[in-house]
Amino acid sequence: MNKGDIFVISGPSGSGKDTLLVKLFERLPELFFSISSITRPMREGEKNGEKYNFISRDEFEKMIANDELLEHNTYVGNYYGTPKAPIIAAAERGTDVIIEVDVNGAEQIRKKIPDAVSVFIMPPSFEELKRRLSGRGTESEELVNKRMDSALGEIKRASEYDYIIVNDDIDTAVDDIISVISSCRLKTERRKQIIDEVLEKC
């Protein structure tokens, strides 16, 4: 059986990445979504096992010690990380995997899985990024500027990725991601089984 590909998706706040991924899974429900493990408290409206697995700090540190994570970082004193086993298992059974991480997590994953396919989601322009981050205009200019600085810091690292997708129109951006996935599925190493089946009939 051919292995599935691992797709690493990153994008700054304001890129529309989360909405894009929701629509992607609506169109390709067979994809496997990597659920992160985190140590912060669960927020209102969140469900354990939906986007995050909420675990204790001790459990997380055991995962680090046992090399059970593809990547991990800390934010505001809490651990965030990507468990290795579910991703490897999904890929081994031929399922394509989507991992959503920031630029630092993506760098760690590329070092451990060099053939992972990395995709960076870009806003269409500086002006549109600022408009999206400003939201409804209810937040202070200082907070908006901090978000802009963070987003621009991530965009500066976009050249580290295999593919850049500009999210100007959500449906077009989803089409572009699906094109990346489809092209990987057509690579020779994933089509060898078909070659062997044809040659067996000779």
XYZ file of C-alpha atoms in Angstrom:
202
model
C 0.000 0.000 0.000
C 1.237 3.490 -0.844
C 1.861 5.867 2.043
C -0.137 9.046 2.462
C 1.491 12.442 2.270
C 1.906 14.811 5.204
C 0.883 18.410 4.525
C 2.030 21.134 6.904
C -0.202 24.214 6.753
C 0.785 27.571 8.257
C -0.472 31.115 7.971
C -0.617 34.237 10.103
C -3.654 35.529 11.916
C -5.702 37.309 9.270
C -4.839 34.897 6.479
C -8.209 33.123 6.787
C -6.478 29.797 7.369
C -9.069 28.347 9.754
C -12.028 29.032 7.447
C -10.062 27.628 4.528
C -9.341 24.383 6.384
C -13.002 23.941 7.347
C -13.968 24.159 3.677
C -11.093 21.898 2.664
C -12.338 19.115 4.948
C -15.877 19.577 3.634
C -14.573 18.796 0.151
C -11.983 16.173 1.134
C -13.392 14.481 4.244
C -11.006 11.546 3.821
C -8.084 13.690 4.990
C -6.722 13.075 8.481
C -6.505 16.168 10.698
C -3.737 16.204 13.279
C -5.080 17.045 16.748
C -2.611 18.994 18.872
C -1.934 18.294 22.535
C -1.953 21.349 24.807
C -1.719 22.073 28.518
C -3.807 25.245 28.797
C -7.314 25.062 30.303
C -10.208 24.332 27.978
C -12.102 27.438 26.859
C -15.841 27.860 26.596
C -17.145 26.192 23.455
C -14.130 23.909 23.020
C -14.406 20.123 23.044
C -11.619 17.770 23.992
C -10.418 15.831 20.961
C -11.974 18.176 18.399
C -9.033 20.450 17.619
C -7.000 19.900 20.778
C -6.361 17.181 23.325
C -6.168 18.889 26.717
C -3.597 17.146 28.894
C -1.611 17.868 32.050
C 1.825 19.425 32.067
C 3.294 16.190 33.453
C 1.758 14.175 30.606
C 3.131 16.597 28.045
C 6.628 16.535 29.518
C 6.565 12.723 29.421
C 5.727 12.955 25.708
C 8.730 15.231 25.202
C 11.013 12.871 27.130
C 9.784 9.857 25.147
C 10.179 11.620 21.768
C 6.452 11.285 21.062
C 6.066 14.714 19.451
C 6.885 15.932 15.949
C 7.087 19.486 17.248
C 6.326 21.454 20.367
C 6.447 25.020 21.624
C 5.410 27.037 24.642
C 3.083 30.019 24.631
C 2.137 32.059 27.712
C 3.520 29.293 29.903
C 1.580 26.467 28.238
C 2.843 23.643 26.040
C 1.496 23.055 22.520
C 2.599 20.109 20.407
C 1.881 17.639 17.608
C 1.786 13.952 18.611
C 3.796 11.757 16.271
C 2.058 8.354 16.465
C -1.394 9.230 14.977
C 0.215 11.009 12.028
C 2.614 8.198 11.201
C -0.186 5.625 11.545
C -2.480 7.574 9.185
C 0.252 8.020 6.584
C 1.219 4.335 6.812
C -2.338 3.272 5.969
C -2.306 5.525 2.908
C -4.225 8.505 4.294
C -3.104 12.066 3.578
C -2.532 14.130 6.727
C -3.076 17.829 7.427
C -1.048 19.424 10.227
C -1.826 23.036 11.135
C 1.108 24.663 12.940
C 2.935 27.962 13.197
C 6.196 28.683 11.396
C 8.331 27.399 14.292
C 6.425 24.121 14.480
C 6.632 23.725 10.712
C 10.405 24.107 10.843
C 10.663 21.341 13.461
C 8.453 19.016 11.402
C 10.447 19.568 8.208
C 13.601 18.538 10.047
C 12.013 15.277 11.224
C 10.014 14.562 8.046
C 11.966 16.090 5.145
C 9.447 14.917 2.536
C 6.513 16.641 4.281
C 4.803 19.108 1.938
C 4.603 22.614 3.399
C 1.980 25.197 2.419
C 1.854 28.814 3.582
C -1.437 30.738 3.456
C -0.955 34.406 2.538
C -3.339 37.354 2.777
C -3.719 39.096 -0.608
C -2.185 42.401 0.518
C -0.892 44.404 3.458
C -4.049 46.516 3.405
C -6.344 43.490 3.473
C -4.329 41.910 6.286
C -4.707 45.067 8.374
C -8.426 45.226 7.589
C -8.946 41.630 8.719
C -6.911 42.074 11.889
C -8.730 45.282 12.745
C -11.969 43.317 12.825
C -14.946 45.446 13.697
C -12.865 48.302 14.964
C -13.575 47.474 18.603
C -9.933 46.741 19.504
C -7.212 49.244 20.323
C -4.751 50.348 17.679
C -1.949 49.035 19.902
C -3.417 45.509 19.866
C -3.973 45.631 16.098
C -0.366 46.739 15.606
C 0.915 43.877 17.765
C -1.070 41.423 15.664
C 0.285 43.021 12.497
C 3.865 42.722 13.740
C 3.326 39.050 14.581
C 1.693 38.332 11.215
C 4.427 40.132 9.278
C 7.056 38.196 11.222
C 5.500 34.945 10.025
C 5.127 36.195 6.438
C 8.867 36.935 6.356
C 9.387 33.168 6.672
C 6.946 32.198 3.920
C 9.835 31.501 1.527
C 10.734 28.458 3.666
C 7.600 26.681 2.368
C 7.083 24.544 -0.724
C 3.894 26.314 -1.785
C 2.399 29.762 -1.247
C -1.386 30.107 -1.532
C -2.925 33.580 -1.550
C -6.303 33.620 0.178
C -8.074 36.407 -1.674
C -11.134 34.315 -2.532
C -11.796 31.410 -0.155
C -13.111 28.984 -2.794
C -10.191 29.664 -5.109
C -7.746 29.178 -2.237
C -9.363 25.834 -1.367
C -9.084 24.822 -5.024
C -5.392 25.697 -4.888
C -4.770 23.537 -1.817
C -6.638 20.652 -3.423
C -4.427 21.092 -6.521
C -1.341 20.693 -4.315
C -2.777 17.563 -2.697
C -3.834 16.127 -6.065
C -0.409 16.733 -7.614
C 1.237 14.867 -4.733
C -1.162 11.963 -5.185
C -0.035 11.711 -8.827
C 3.671 11.469 -8.018
C 5.449 8.413 -9.346
C 6.168 6.943 -5.907
C 2.422 6.894 -5.168
C 1.551 5.324 -8.533
C 4.017 2.426 -8.499
C 1.283 -0.007 -7.508
C -0.578 0.769 -10.735
C 2.627 0.310 -12.765
C 3.211 -3.095 -11.120
C -0.398 -4.176 -11.721
C -0.149 -3.376 -15.444
C 3.218 -5.064 -15.837
C 1.942 -8.197 -14.088
C -0.501 -8.687 -16.961
C 2.279 -8.724 -19.567
